[in-house]
Amino acid sequence: MKLEITLAGYCGRYCGRCSCHRDGTCTGCRSNLGSRWGRCSVYTCCVERGFEHCGLCRDMVCAKLSSVNSVFGKSRGTLTKSLKERARKGTADWIRSQRRRPRIFRWTERMQVVWT
């Protein structure tokens, strides 16, 4: 099975488990240049600073990531934990581990607040 780097979000989310990806309405922030809803502040920051993802930044737990984490994370720090795991394993192994997780992430209108 081919690894899809476009499904590895800068923020620590794996877009392959998102309902929007599954129904074909979104292909992930890397292929949508930040999001289908507008430019994500985490995406913009990583691209401007040259990081593959936030887990490689020494300022990882910043206001930008915290705002995304508060919307996407079921519990505080979910994305931070995911980013630390990704930095430790490497993106290829992290994607493989994410594929094995059964839960599908459901997109809601509330989540659009982090985009401009």
C-alpha positions as YAML, in Angstrom:
chain: A
units: angstrom
residues:
- id: 1
  name: MET
  ca: [0.00, 0.00, 0.00]
- id: 2
  name: LYS
  ca: [1.40, 3.35, -1.05]
- id: 3
  name: LEU
  ca: [2.21, 5.88, 1.69]
- id: 4
  name: GLU
  ca: [0.31, 9.12, 1.27]
- id: 5
  name: ILE
  ca: [2.39, 11.94, 2.76]
- id: 6
  name: THR
  ca: [-0.41, 14.34, 1.77]
- id: 7
  name: LEU
  ca: [-2.54, 12.72, 4.49]
- id: 8
  name: ALA
  ca: [-0.01, 13.52, 7.23]
- id: 9
  name: GLY
  ca: [-1.15, 16.90, 8.55]
- id: 10
  name: TYR
  ca: [1.32, 19.46, 9.85]
- id: 11
  name: CYS
  ca: [-0.65, 19.58, 13.12]
- id: 12
  name: GLY
  ca: [-0.46, 15.88, 13.98]
- id: 13
  name: ARG
  ca: [-3.74, 14.71, 12.46]
- id: 14
  name: TYR
  ca: [-3.82, 11.82, 10.03]
- id: 15
  name: CYS
  ca: [-6.29, 12.94, 7.37]
- id: 16
  name: GLY
  ca: [-6.79, 9.40, 6.06]
- id: 17
  name: ARG
  ca: [-9.15, 8.75, 8.99]
- id: 18
  name: CYS
  ca: [-11.20, 11.92, 8.49]
- id: 19
  name: SER
  ca: [-14.76, 11.68, 7.20]
- id: 20
  name: CYS
  ca: [-14.07, 14.47, 4.67]
- id: 21
  name: HIS
  ca: [-11.25, 12.48, 3.12]
- id: 22
  name: ARG
  ca: [-13.29, 9.29, 3.16]
- id: 23
  name: ASP
  ca: [-16.22, 10.93, 1.35]
- id: 24
  name: GLY
  ca: [-13.92, 12.59, -1.19]
- id: 25
  name: THR
  ca: [-14.50, 16.23, -0.22]
- id: 26
  name: CYS
  ca: [-10.93, 16.83, 1.07]
- id: 27
  name: THR
  ca: [-7.51, 15.45, 0.18]
- id: 28
  name: GLY
  ca: [-5.58, 16.76, 3.19]
- id: 29
  name: CYS
  ca: [-3.92, 20.07, 4.00]
- id: 30
  name: ARG
  ca: [-0.72, 19.28, 2.12]
- id: 31
  name: SER
  ca: [-2.55, 18.87, -1.17]
- id: 32
  name: ASN
  ca: [-5.06, 21.67, -0.45]
- id: 33
  name: LEU
  ca: [-2.36, 24.22, 0.45]
- id: 34
  name: GLY
  ca: [-3.57, 24.60, 4.00]
- id: 35
  name: SER
  ca: [-7.15, 23.37, 3.93]
- id: 36
  name: ARG
  ca: [-10.14, 23.33, 1.69]
- id: 37
  name: TRP
  ca: [-11.68, 25.96, 4.00]
- id: 38
  name: GLY
  ca: [-8.84, 28.46, 3.97]
- id: 39
  name: ARG
  ca: [-5.28, 28.80, 5.17]
- id: 40
  name: CYS
  ca: [-4.58, 27.03, 8.48]
- id: 41
  name: SER
  ca: [-2.22, 28.94, 10.79]
- id: 42
  name: VAL
  ca: [-0.31, 25.74, 11.63]
- id: 43
  name: TYR
  ca: [0.16, 24.94, 7.94]
- id: 44
  name: THR
  ca: [1.36, 28.49, 7.23]
- id: 45
  name: CYS
  ca: [3.81, 28.44, 10.15]
- id: 46
  name: CYS
  ca: [5.34, 25.08, 9.20]
- id: 47
  name: VAL
  ca: [5.72, 26.03, 5.55]
- id: 48
  name: GLU
  ca: [7.27, 29.42, 6.39]
- id: 49
  name: ARG
  ca: [9.68, 27.83, 8.89]
- id: 50
  name: GLY
  ca: [10.51, 24.84, 6.68]
- id: 51
  name: PHE
  ca: [9.19, 22.11, 9.00]
- id: 52
  name: GLU
  ca: [7.61, 18.87, 7.85]
- id: 53
  name: HIS
  ca: [5.34, 19.07, 10.92]
- id: 54
  name: CYS
  ca: [5.04, 20.89, 14.26]
- id: 55
  name: GLY
  ca: [6.73, 18.05, 16.14]
- id: 56
  name: LEU
  ca: [10.07, 19.20, 14.71]
- id: 57
  name: CYS
  ca: [9.73, 22.72, 16.11]
- id: 58
  name: ARG
  ca: [11.26, 23.64, 19.47]
- id: 59
  name: ASP
  ca: [8.23, 25.90, 20.06]
- id: 60
  name: MET
  ca: [5.79, 23.04, 19.34]
- id: 61
  name: VAL
  ca: [3.21, 23.89, 21.98]
- id: 62
  name: CYS
  ca: [2.46, 27.41, 20.75]
- id: 63
  name: ALA
  ca: [-0.81, 29.35, 20.47]
- id: 64
  name: LYS
  ca: [-1.36, 28.16, 16.88]
- id: 65
  name: LEU
  ca: [-1.10, 24.49, 17.71]
- id: 66
  name: SER
  ca: [-3.03, 24.95, 20.94]
- id: 67
  name: SER
  ca: [-5.99, 26.44, 19.06]
- id: 68
  name: VAL
  ca: [-6.05, 23.53, 16.62]
- id: 69
  name: ASN
  ca: [-5.56, 21.03, 19.45]
- id: 70
  name: SER
  ca: [-8.52, 22.49, 21.35]
- id: 71
  name: VAL
  ca: [-10.75, 21.92, 18.33]
- id: 72
  name: PHE
  ca: [-9.47, 18.57, 17.07]
- id: 73
  name: GLY
  ca: [-8.19, 16.84, 20.19]
- id: 74
  name: LYS
  ca: [-10.74, 14.88, 22.19]
- id: 75
  name: SER
  ca: [-8.51, 15.44, 25.19]
- id: 76
  name: ARG
  ca: [-5.99, 18.18, 25.77]
- id: 77
  name: GLY
  ca: [-2.68, 17.39, 24.14]
- id: 78
  name: THR
  ca: [-3.90, 14.75, 21.68]
- id: 79
  name: LEU
  ca: [-2.13, 16.36, 18.72]
- id: 80
  name: THR
  ca: [0.97, 17.15, 20.77]
- id: 81
  name: LYS
  ca: [1.24, 13.46, 21.68]
- id: 82
  name: SER
  ca: [0.77, 12.50, 18.03]
- id: 83
  name: LEU
  ca: [3.46, 14.97, 16.90]
- id: 84
  name: LYS
  ca: [5.96, 13.67, 19.46]
- id: 85
  name: GLU
  ca: [5.27, 10.13, 18.26]
- id: 86
  name: ARG
  ca: [5.74, 11.20, 14.63]
- id: 87
  name: ALA
  ca: [9.03, 12.96, 15.43]
- id: 88
  name: ARG
  ca: [10.26, 9.85, 17.24]
- id: 89
  name: LYS
  ca: [9.12, 7.25, 14.65]
- id: 90
  name: GLY
  ca: [9.52, 9.23, 11.46]
- id: 91
  name: THR
  ca: [6.65, 10.10, 9.14]
- id: 92
  name: ALA
  ca: [6.55, 6.80, 7.20]
- id: 93
  name: ASP
  ca: [6.24, 4.63, 10.32]
- id: 94
  name: TRP
  ca: [3.81, 7.11, 11.90]
- id: 95
  name: ILE
  ca: [1.53, 6.92, 8.83]
- id: 96
  name: ARG
  ca: [1.59, 3.12, 8.97]
- id: 97
  name: SER
  ca: [0.60, 3.19, 12.65]
- id: 98
  name: GLN
  ca: [-2.18, 5.70, 11.97]
- id: 99
  name: ARG
  ca: [-3.64, 3.54, 9.21]
- id: 100
  name: ARG
  ca: [-4.12, 0.72, 11.70]
- id: 101
  name: ARG
  ca: [-6.23, 2.86, 14.03]
- id: 102
  name: PRO
  ca: [-9.90, 2.06, 13.48]
- id: 103
  name: ARG
  ca: [-11.61, 5.30, 14.57]
- id: 104
  name: ILE
  ca: [-12.95, 7.59, 11.86]
- id: 105
  name: PHE
  ca: [-12.70, 11.28, 12.64]
- id: 106
  name: ARG
  ca: [-15.90, 13.25, 11.97]
- id: 107
  name: TRP
  ca: [-15.62, 16.83, 10.74]
- id: 108
  name: THR
  ca: [-17.96, 19.39, 12.33]
- id: 109
  name: GLU
  ca: [-18.74, 23.05, 11.61]
- id: 110
  name: ARG
  ca: [-17.10, 24.01, 14.94]
- id: 111
  name: MET
  ca: [-13.73, 22.97, 13.54]
- id: 112
  name: GLN
  ca: [-13.70, 25.69, 10.87]
- id: 113
  name: VAL
  ca: [-12.91, 28.38, 13.47]
- id: 114
  name: VAL
  ca: [-9.16, 27.82, 13.20]
- id: 115
  name: TRP
  ca: [-9.04, 28.79, 9.54]
- id: 116
  name: THR
  ca: [-8.94, 32.27, 8.12]
...
